[in-house]
């Protein structure tokens, strides 16, 4: 199983699907563990009743059907599909509405979002997952026409503990999967893809409600992840390229020009 | 377990569909399509045949990032849990991988290195090193050279072609030493190797390959450029066409990969072998530096613009989202919408 996870860390992120499918075929006995541990881009389904798209994950699945957060119905339809309690469903509806505004009008200018709530099997409290999928490709919802292809998938899973003296414990695990291809120069193709996962915990007062707390944590986390991707990951890959091939005539300690200059200076000093 | 598996089958077709959009820019490999066929066939039965297992294992090996194939091999061994199947997959995947990635191997007599490419392959395990006119015998799976012998006359180009080849090679070595801290290069004659002066065209391929792998810094990368040099004696021209491929992999707490490529061309006049060598390498140098400049620009643009296409750094309002007011806002929107409809 660890060998399988090692493979997933090395395969090109754009081929996550093929890699995962292959592993499931080779290791059928580990399929549930693989499906829960490996991050995959989110799949989209259509809610025929509310006429809206919704996102699929393990938490809204029952058998082969998936529950829509809008109509709360399963597609393909299911007789006795698992449903959240009335109280949770109320919070779920609110969460979906607010998250849609956060997504559409603030940060993502489009995209699809879904929020699912459930009660964990052990322990009190509840859990929630907030999902966002944004397609920024030219023929997707990219407004500026800069990306030939661009996908952002965010998966935030929150575990909320029971209320204790006005406070609750929140644990957030977030993964962002990103892939895009730019089309700057006609003969040059440039494509970056990958994923990054982080965790965050906090004890917060429930005075303003769970939704406010969860929302703020997610907003902060998304900002951190976006910056992380920007600086660390893209900065790092750029570093790799420029250590492979240095710009000619560059004056650094290790470049050829730098080395020969050092040599000249040393020779001068020694001669004196 | 069966439930998860049966959930998976209907999704397989979705996976295949969504992946097609992204495969436009990748280097196509036979085995990648075989993997797709295997996955398509799997809709029917749940049993994976040995043949299919080998196919899947080969796919993983071929997709290894630069310098990581031995690690991938170790993991695939763990997943397959069948030495016989692994050996068959390795036999098929390693030669392809080594030649595609243009790996440099130390010669058995420690006299230097030989690049493994499809241009220098006399057969699968015998590779020509044009610079020293030697042929190396290679064990692809172990990635070592087991023997070296001098090249036979018919494996080498004519003296006339060799003069040009050697001159370009000399200049190329100088350039590579300066620009690539860990680079290797070679120039092969790929067409018209028996051509004499005043005769037909001949074609050379100049190849540059640089790989870096650092487990402690969590990264690996490779630069591969292949330059086709067509010498036309009648027109006294030299056509130069290049393909550059760069891959970078960073894997600390995640898996991020960069894949970029470029195709460019130029031409120059045919002069004396020595001068032609200098001219050709100047063109190569210029085009490669140009490409590096485009990459630099792409990187800075990514940060500013492309990212915004996916997710803004801050909302248009430039303030954080007010989560507790959001519902009130949406309610007021609904009311205004309804009011405007009834008007």
XYZ file of C-alpha atoms in Angstrom:
615
model
C 0.000 0.000 0.000
C 2.862 2.358 0.821
C 4.406 1.389 -2.509
C 1.163 2.464 -4.177
C 1.197 5.857 -2.392
C 4.832 6.330 -3.428
C 3.830 5.784 -7.050
C 1.058 8.369 -6.759
C 3.612 10.933 -5.546
C 5.709 10.422 -8.644
C 3.284 10.071 -11.512
C 2.517 13.229 -13.477
C -0.401 14.951 -11.726
C -2.262 15.281 -15.019
C -2.420 11.484 -15.154
C -3.829 10.945 -11.660
C -6.897 9.265 -13.103
C -5.039 6.645 -15.146
C -2.579 6.030 -12.340
C -5.325 5.524 -9.758
C -7.422 3.314 -12.044
C -4.369 1.173 -12.730
C -3.591 0.799 -9.039
C -7.179 -0.182 -8.300
C -6.891 -2.924 -10.898
C -3.573 -4.157 -9.553
C -4.561 -3.916 -5.894
C -8.306 -4.598 -5.695
C -7.960 -5.607 -2.051
C -6.907 -2.032 -1.175
C -9.523 -0.196 -3.210
C -11.338 1.552 -0.354
C -8.073 2.713 1.199
C -6.775 3.926 -2.161
C -9.975 5.777 -2.946
C -9.942 7.559 0.412
C -6.217 8.379 0.524
C -5.593 9.486 -3.039
C -6.818 12.933 -4.045
C -8.625 12.946 -7.343
C -10.114 15.834 -9.300
C -13.800 16.240 -8.474
C -16.448 14.710 -10.714
C -19.552 16.684 -11.650
C -23.162 15.497 -11.850
C -26.443 17.104 -12.814
C -29.379 17.561 -10.451
C -32.321 17.127 -12.810
C -34.793 18.487 -10.277
C -33.130 21.739 -9.263
C -31.410 22.082 -12.638
C -27.989 22.646 -11.135
C -24.587 20.952 -11.158
C -23.200 19.363 -8.056
C -19.916 17.722 -7.062
C -19.263 14.101 -6.185
C -17.243 12.684 -3.331
C -17.319 9.751 -0.943
C -19.396 11.712 1.578
C -22.490 12.138 -0.595
C -22.342 8.674 -2.083
C -24.598 5.737 -1.350
C -23.916 2.719 -3.545
C -23.607 4.047 -7.071
C -25.779 7.107 -6.493
C -24.843 10.579 -5.319
C -26.977 12.980 -3.300
C -27.380 16.500 -4.589
C -27.024 19.263 -1.980
C -29.703 21.313 -3.766
C -32.636 18.900 -3.981
C -31.234 16.455 -1.387
C -32.162 13.669 -3.839
C -29.993 10.872 -5.167
C -29.095 10.630 -8.853
C -29.524 7.984 -10.219
C -32.521 7.745 -7.908
C -32.272 5.593 -4.824
C -35.099 4.304 -2.639
C -33.636 4.580 0.855
C -30.488 6.598 0.379
C -28.723 7.863 3.487
C -29.948 11.306 4.519
C -28.624 13.801 7.068
C -30.791 14.596 10.105
C -33.262 17.484 9.760
C -31.100 19.742 11.867
C -27.990 18.968 9.868
C -29.876 19.372 6.597
C -30.926 22.889 7.640
C -27.313 23.815 8.270
C -26.346 22.106 5.037
C -28.782 24.216 3.004
C -27.483 27.414 4.583
C -23.883 26.340 4.029
C -24.461 25.638 0.349
C -26.102 28.998 -0.209
C -23.421 30.998 1.542
C -20.604 29.036 -0.036
C -22.101 29.641 -3.467
C -21.937 33.386 -2.870
C -18.384 33.129 -1.555
C -17.504 31.229 -4.679
C -19.383 33.150 -7.291
C -19.282 36.731 -6.200
C -16.032 36.923 -4.392
C -13.230 34.625 -5.274
C -13.999 32.303 -8.117
C -16.329 34.225 -10.402
C -17.993 31.045 -11.518
C -17.326 27.404 -10.828
C -19.366 24.751 -9.037
C -19.584 24.232 -5.264
C -21.185 21.708 -2.962
C -21.271 21.259 0.807
C -22.168 18.018 2.545
C -22.730 17.475 6.260
C -22.885 14.233 8.161
C -22.601 12.746 11.607
C -19.411 10.698 12.098
C -19.861 7.105 13.240
C -17.836 7.591 16.397
C -17.784 10.613 18.676
C -20.177 13.536 18.820
C -20.300 16.721 16.816
C -20.540 16.622 13.044
C -18.384 16.783 9.924
C -18.613 18.743 6.726
C -16.896 18.875 3.382
C -16.842 21.989 1.250
C -16.026 21.337 -2.386
C -15.229 23.754 -5.183
C -14.410 23.067 -8.786
C -13.353 25.853 -11.134
C -12.642 25.372 -14.795
C -10.705 28.348 -16.047
C -10.019 27.033 -19.525
C -10.770 29.033 -22.598
C -13.894 27.041 -23.307
C -14.706 26.718 -19.631
C -15.339 29.745 -17.508
C -12.074 31.549 -18.003
C -12.956 35.177 -18.526
C -9.635 36.507 -19.571
C -8.765 33.895 -22.181
C -5.319 33.364 -20.720
C -5.467 29.693 -20.114
C -5.692 27.044 -22.739
C -6.620 24.710 -19.953
C -7.012 25.354 -16.240
C -8.560 23.415 -13.370
C -8.779 24.176 -9.680
C -10.285 21.605 -7.310
C -10.527 22.398 -3.621
C -11.607 19.868 -1.012
C -12.025 21.063 2.564
C -12.988 18.527 5.223
C -13.967 19.890 8.641
C -14.461 17.923 11.809
C -16.408 19.878 14.405
C -16.384 18.673 18.006
C -19.221 19.007 20.474
C -19.873 22.359 22.081
C -18.205 22.744 25.470
C -18.668 25.961 27.482
C -19.421 28.002 24.400
C -16.415 26.722 22.445
C -16.061 24.062 19.803
C -12.975 22.397 18.348
C -12.570 22.609 14.577
C -10.147 20.543 12.530
C -9.739 21.417 8.873
C -7.872 19.325 6.294
C -7.682 20.958 2.890
C -6.366 19.838 -0.483
C -6.101 21.940 -3.583
C -5.423 20.275 -6.926
C -4.338 22.544 -9.680
C -3.476 22.068 -13.309
C -3.099 24.527 -16.131
C -1.562 25.163 -19.506
C -0.827 28.672 -20.688
C -0.677 29.866 -24.226
C 1.731 32.767 -24.195
C 4.038 32.127 -27.109
C 2.856 30.274 -30.201
C 5.503 27.571 -30.271
C 6.050 27.150 -26.536
C 3.793 25.072 -24.338
C 3.947 25.532 -20.576
C 1.975 23.384 -18.203
C 2.041 23.120 -14.421
C 0.023 20.781 -12.280
C 0.011 19.344 -8.810
C -1.635 19.263 -5.427
C -0.943 20.569 -1.978
C -2.498 19.550 1.362
C -2.496 21.379 4.681
C -4.171 21.083 8.059
C -5.424 23.656 10.550
C -7.054 23.403 13.995
C -8.777 25.932 16.203
C -10.995 26.276 19.258
C -13.553 28.933 18.503
C -16.538 30.488 20.242
C -19.848 29.406 18.771
C -21.418 32.823 19.412
C -21.634 33.609 15.695
C -22.547 30.069 14.718
C -20.662 27.147 13.225
C -20.999 28.351 9.667
C -19.183 31.614 10.316
C -16.322 29.806 12.041
C -15.993 27.177 9.333
C -16.225 29.766 6.593
C -13.492 31.937 8.074
C -11.175 28.983 8.516
C -11.715 27.902 4.935
C -11.152 31.378 3.579
C -7.901 31.700 5.503
C -6.797 28.239 4.439
C -7.530 28.831 0.762
C -5.478 31.993 0.869
C -2.565 30.116 2.422
C -2.824 27.311 -0.119
C -2.959 29.668 -3.038
C 0.119 31.475 -1.806
C 1.808 28.172 -1.061
C 1.231 26.991 -4.598
C 2.375 30.276 -5.999
C 5.572 30.804 -4.064
C 6.850 27.466 -2.930
C 5.798 25.101 -5.675
C 6.029 27.228 -8.772
C 9.078 28.980 -7.418
C 10.676 25.606 -6.771
C 10.038 24.149 -10.199
C 11.399 27.320 -11.759
C 14.513 26.894 -9.611
C 14.934 23.348 -10.901
C 14.797 24.472 -14.516
C 17.312 27.230 -13.959
C 19.760 24.917 -12.227
C 19.577 22.585 -15.211
C 20.297 25.295 -17.717
C 21.787 28.563 -16.578
C 21.320 31.749 -18.543
C 24.600 32.374 -20.344
C 26.885 34.972 -18.892
C 25.103 34.904 -15.560
C 27.262 36.010 -12.696
C 26.663 33.599 -9.812
C 29.099 31.769 -7.568
C 28.542 28.475 -9.324
C 28.004 29.507 -12.969
C 30.775 29.084 -15.505
C 31.203 32.832 -15.896
C 31.245 33.282 -12.157
C 33.794 30.515 -11.673
C 36.159 31.862 -14.311
C 35.897 35.333 -12.837
C 36.704 33.963 -9.402
C 39.716 32.222 -10.903
C 40.974 35.459 -12.480
C 40.559 37.351 -9.229
C 42.325 34.636 -7.226
C 45.193 34.544 -9.688
C 45.574 38.311 -9.409
C 45.606 38.217 -5.633
C 48.095 35.373 -5.491
C 50.393 37.055 -7.971
C 50.680 40.083 -5.720
C -14.558 -3.557 -0.925
C -16.785 -4.809 -3.741
C -19.018 -1.774 -3.297
C -16.156 0.625 -3.858
C -15.100 -1.378 -6.863
C -18.512 -1.379 -8.487
C -18.791 2.340 -7.782
C -15.643 2.721 -9.725
C -16.677 1.123 -13.002
C -19.244 3.702 -14.115
C -16.792 6.422 -13.186
C -14.074 4.926 -15.355
C -15.611 6.348 -18.494
C -15.811 9.752 -16.799
C -12.130 9.529 -15.900
C -11.178 8.686 -19.444
C -13.257 11.524 -20.805
C -11.854 14.171 -18.514
C -8.307 13.091 -19.150
C -8.426 13.499 -22.914
C -8.507 17.269 -22.619
C -5.245 17.300 -20.765
C -3.265 14.952 -22.930
C -2.778 17.435 -25.748
C 0.564 18.628 -24.513
C 2.141 15.425 -23.302
C 4.668 13.344 -25.204
C 2.689 10.391 -26.510
C 3.852 6.934 -25.549
C 2.420 3.710 -26.914
C 1.857 2.274 -23.495
C -0.327 5.151 -22.339
C -2.955 4.226 -24.908
C -2.578 0.579 -23.983
C -3.363 1.489 -20.383
C -6.537 3.204 -21.619
C -7.559 0.121 -23.575
C -6.966 -2.083 -20.579
C -9.109 0.222 -18.456
C -11.847 0.255 -21.098
C -11.838 -3.532 -21.362
C -12.099 -3.814 -17.623
C -15.730 -2.712 -17.761
C -16.514 -6.314 -18.680
C -14.714 -8.430 -16.093
C -12.971 -7.965 -12.763
C -10.026 -10.263 -13.455
C -6.814 -8.645 -14.647
C -4.728 -10.914 -16.857
C -0.958 -11.186 -16.511
C -0.580 -9.533 -19.898
C -2.610 -6.559 -18.695
C -0.649 -6.347 -15.453
C 2.573 -6.115 -17.426
C 1.007 -3.376 -19.551
C 0.014 -1.345 -16.492
C 3.412 -1.807 -14.832
C 5.158 -0.685 -18.010
C 2.998 2.430 -18.079
C 4.115 3.403 -14.557
C 7.769 2.842 -15.392
C 7.596 4.934 -18.529
C 5.928 7.813 -16.729
C 8.674 8.078 -14.096
C 9.989 11.590 -13.519
C 13.654 12.258 -14.400
C 16.109 10.134 -12.435
C 13.346 8.393 -10.502
C 12.814 5.220 -12.481
C 14.668 3.018 -9.997
C 12.415 4.246 -7.185
C 9.323 3.743 -9.312
C 10.613 0.268 -10.175
C 10.951 -0.558 -6.494
C 7.385 0.580 -5.788
C 5.947 -1.227 -8.781
C 7.675 -4.374 -7.591
C 5.886 -3.914 -4.248
C 2.531 -3.429 -5.949
C 2.863 -6.311 -8.422
C 4.242 -8.789 -5.894
C 5.301 -11.017 -8.771
C 8.951 -10.998 -9.867
C 8.289 -12.712 -13.192
C 5.743 -10.108 -14.285
C 7.954 -7.289 -13.074
C 10.932 -8.577 -15.056
C 8.854 -8.700 -18.221
C 7.566 -5.177 -17.687
C 11.075 -3.911 -16.881
C 12.540 -5.507 -20.011
C 10.013 -3.644 -22.081
C 9.960 -0.320 -20.266
C 13.586 0.368 -19.365
C 15.101 0.509 -22.876
C 12.288 2.805 -24.042
C 12.649 5.010 -20.981
C 16.445 5.217 -21.156
C 16.396 6.242 -24.807
C 13.504 8.666 -24.445
C 15.083 10.348 -21.433
C 18.514 10.255 -23.091
C 20.326 8.908 -20.066
C 24.101 9.175 -19.786
C 25.927 6.040 -18.678
C 29.562 5.692 -17.645
C 31.558 3.599 -20.084
C 32.798 0.259 -18.761
C 36.446 1.310 -19.109
C 35.782 4.606 -17.271
C 36.951 6.605 -20.276
C 33.877 8.802 -20.338
C 30.156 8.598 -20.822
C 27.789 7.496 -23.556
C 24.339 8.929 -24.192
C 21.551 6.451 -24.822
C 19.345 7.710 -27.614
C 17.399 6.200 -30.460
C 19.770 7.905 -32.899
C 22.832 6.120 -31.615
C 21.212 2.739 -31.113
C 22.741 0.129 -33.372
C 20.394 -2.327 -31.751
C 18.612 -2.261 -28.391
C 21.659 -2.963 -26.263
C 24.460 -1.574 -28.430
C 24.900 2.167 -28.486
C 27.362 4.209 -30.494
C 29.348 7.043 -28.956
C 30.261 9.086 -32.037
C 32.819 11.220 -30.240
C 35.113 8.336 -29.378
C 33.917 6.012 -32.165
C 33.141 3.273 -29.669
C 30.131 1.066 -29.159
C 28.887 0.408 -25.633
C 26.938 -2.670 -24.625
C 24.169 -1.668 -22.229
C 22.128 -3.459 -19.591
C 19.051 -1.261 -19.643
C 17.371 -2.490 -16.490
C 20.465 -1.983 -14.372
C 21.322 1.163 -16.335
C 24.994 0.255 -16.680
C 27.458 -0.331 -19.471
C 28.815 -3.852 -19.426
C 31.298 -3.718 -22.301
C 32.940 -1.381 -24.794
C 34.310 -2.084 -28.250
C 35.616 0.097 -31.079
C 33.009 0.906 -33.718
C 33.144 -0.909 -37.040
C 33.744 1.141 -40.202
C 30.214 0.683 -41.460
C 28.819 2.021 -38.195
C 30.611 5.345 -38.701
C 29.973 8.128 -41.215
C 32.269 9.012 -44.139
C 35.315 11.187 -43.467
C 33.582 14.144 -45.120
C 30.487 13.898 -42.950
C 32.636 13.175 -39.927
C 34.494 16.451 -40.364
C 31.263 18.393 -40.074
C 29.958 16.214 -37.282
C 33.130 16.573 -35.237
C 33.263 20.321 -35.685
C 29.687 20.785 -34.485
C 30.392 18.366 -31.662
C 33.423 20.342 -30.482
C 31.513 23.607 -30.390
C 28.545 21.913 -28.756
C 30.693 20.530 -25.964
C 31.992 24.020 -25.208
C 28.466 25.437 -25.117
C 27.103 22.637 -22.967
C 29.950 22.935 -20.494
C 29.177 26.581 -20.024
C 25.396 26.496 -19.941
C 24.551 23.134 -18.398
C 26.100 22.316 -15.045
C 25.275 18.659 -15.496
C 24.767 18.327 -19.200
C 25.818 15.810 -21.798
C 25.697 16.061 -25.541
C 26.348 14.117 -28.696
C 26.046 14.600 -32.437
C 24.919 11.715 -34.599
C 24.651 11.256 -38.322
C 21.110 10.095 -38.898
C 20.882 10.232 -42.662
C 23.334 10.079 -45.527
C 26.308 8.871 -43.570
C 28.203 7.788 -46.655
C 27.826 11.121 -48.437
C 30.986 12.629 -49.933
C 31.941 16.178 -50.769
C 29.892 17.666 -53.609
C 27.272 14.952 -53.145
C 23.817 14.797 -51.624
C 22.313 16.142 -48.448
C 23.034 14.601 -45.129
C 21.434 14.994 -41.765
C 22.914 15.236 -38.297
C 21.187 15.234 -34.942
C 22.645 17.203 -32.062
C 21.350 16.089 -28.719
C 21.679 17.782 -25.334
C 20.526 16.057 -22.189
C 20.786 17.237 -18.589
C 19.237 15.573 -15.545
C 19.228 16.498 -11.904
C 17.840 14.520 -8.993
C 18.030 15.454 -5.326
C 16.081 13.321 -2.874
C 16.950 15.532 0.084
C 15.701 18.635 -1.691
C 12.645 16.786 -2.980
C 13.158 17.615 -6.620
C 14.133 16.225 -9.975
C 14.288 17.682 -13.441
C 15.492 17.111 -16.976
C 16.254 19.129 -20.062
C 16.314 17.387 -23.412
C 16.870 19.149 -26.677
C 17.144 17.485 -30.059
C 18.366 19.545 -33.013
C 17.958 18.267 -36.539
C 20.669 19.681 -38.767
C 20.096 19.245 -42.480
C 23.026 20.062 -44.714
C 22.147 20.740 -48.324
C 25.324 20.878 -50.381
C 23.612 22.000 -53.572
C 21.988 25.013 -51.961
C 24.885 25.463 -49.541
C 22.439 25.821 -46.638
C 22.056 24.298 -43.237
C 18.507 23.950 -41.871
C 18.244 23.673 -38.120
C 15.085 22.428 -36.393
C 14.886 21.935 -32.676
C 12.593 20.381 -30.092
C 13.203 21.206 -26.459
C 11.512 19.328 -23.592
C 11.818 20.275 -19.953
C 10.357 18.494 -16.956
C 10.593 19.489 -13.301
C 9.179 17.532 -10.363
C 8.891 18.816 -6.791
C 7.572 16.441 -4.188
C 7.798 17.864 -0.682
C 4.378 17.393 0.919
C 2.718 17.003 -2.426
C 3.394 16.364 -6.084
C 3.877 19.262 -8.460
C 5.192 18.875 -11.983
C 6.113 21.263 -14.729
C 6.108 20.157 -18.323
C 7.153 22.494 -21.054
C 8.303 22.147 -24.628
C 9.179 24.230 -27.596
C 9.759 23.827 -31.303
C 11.915 26.276 -33.155
C 13.929 26.540 -36.316
C 16.455 28.636 -38.136
C 18.991 28.264 -40.905
C 22.473 29.325 -41.841
C 24.891 29.116 -44.769
C 27.128 26.146 -45.329
C 30.764 27.115 -44.875
C 33.946 25.257 -44.040
C 33.390 22.503 -41.467
C 35.025 24.547 -38.698
C 32.978 27.678 -39.397
C 29.771 25.717 -39.893
C 30.266 24.142 -36.498
C 30.525 27.543 -34.845
C 27.540 28.916 -36.783
C 25.269 25.969 -35.998
C 26.037 26.001 -32.306
C 25.521 29.759 -32.214
C 22.031 29.241 -33.594
C 21.318 26.519 -31.050
C 22.638 28.677 -28.242
C 20.535 31.617 -29.332
C 17.315 29.660 -29.699
C 17.754 27.893 -26.369
C 18.462 31.141 -24.534
C 15.427 32.649 -26.177
C 13.285 29.761 -24.947
C 14.641 30.230 -21.432
C 13.555 33.851 -21.619
C 10.037 32.829 -22.628
C 9.916 30.428 -19.683
C 10.970 33.162 -17.294
C 8.209 35.362 -18.627
C 5.645 32.582 -18.384
C 6.508 32.051 -14.757
C 5.988 35.678 -13.826
C 2.758 35.857 -15.826
C 1.433 32.742 -14.089
C 1.668 34.439 -10.772
C -0.012 37.624 -11.914
C -2.638 36.623 -14.429
C -3.222 32.934 -14.982
C -3.789 32.222 -11.346
C -6.459 34.888 -11.175
C -8.345 33.023 -13.866
C -8.801 30.226 -11.365
C -9.042 31.964 -8.035
C -8.525 35.586 -7.103
C -6.233 36.502 -4.250
C -8.832 38.857 -2.826
C -12.443 39.544 -3.778
C -13.215 42.547 -5.977
C -14.349 44.324 -2.815
C -10.810 43.858 -1.476
C -12.133 42.789 1.917
C -12.611 39.419 3.496
C -15.933 37.704 3.058
C -18.436 38.464 5.796
C -19.821 35.049 6.492
C -22.494 36.106 8.926
C -23.890 38.760 6.622
C -23.966 36.629 3.520
C -27.411 35.199 4.042
C -28.884 38.624 4.659
C -27.317 39.780 1.416
C -28.728 36.874 -0.531
C -32.147 37.367 1.027
C -32.180 41.012 0.059
C -31.155 40.042 -3.461
C -34.046 37.609 -3.688
C -36.497 40.252 -2.470
C -35.269 42.856 -4.943
C -35.496 40.271 -7.729
C -39.055 39.445 -6.812
C -39.987 43.091 -6.529
C -38.601 43.836 -9.958
C -40.519 40.918 -11.464
C -43.860 42.018 -10.095
C -43.422 45.565 -11.252
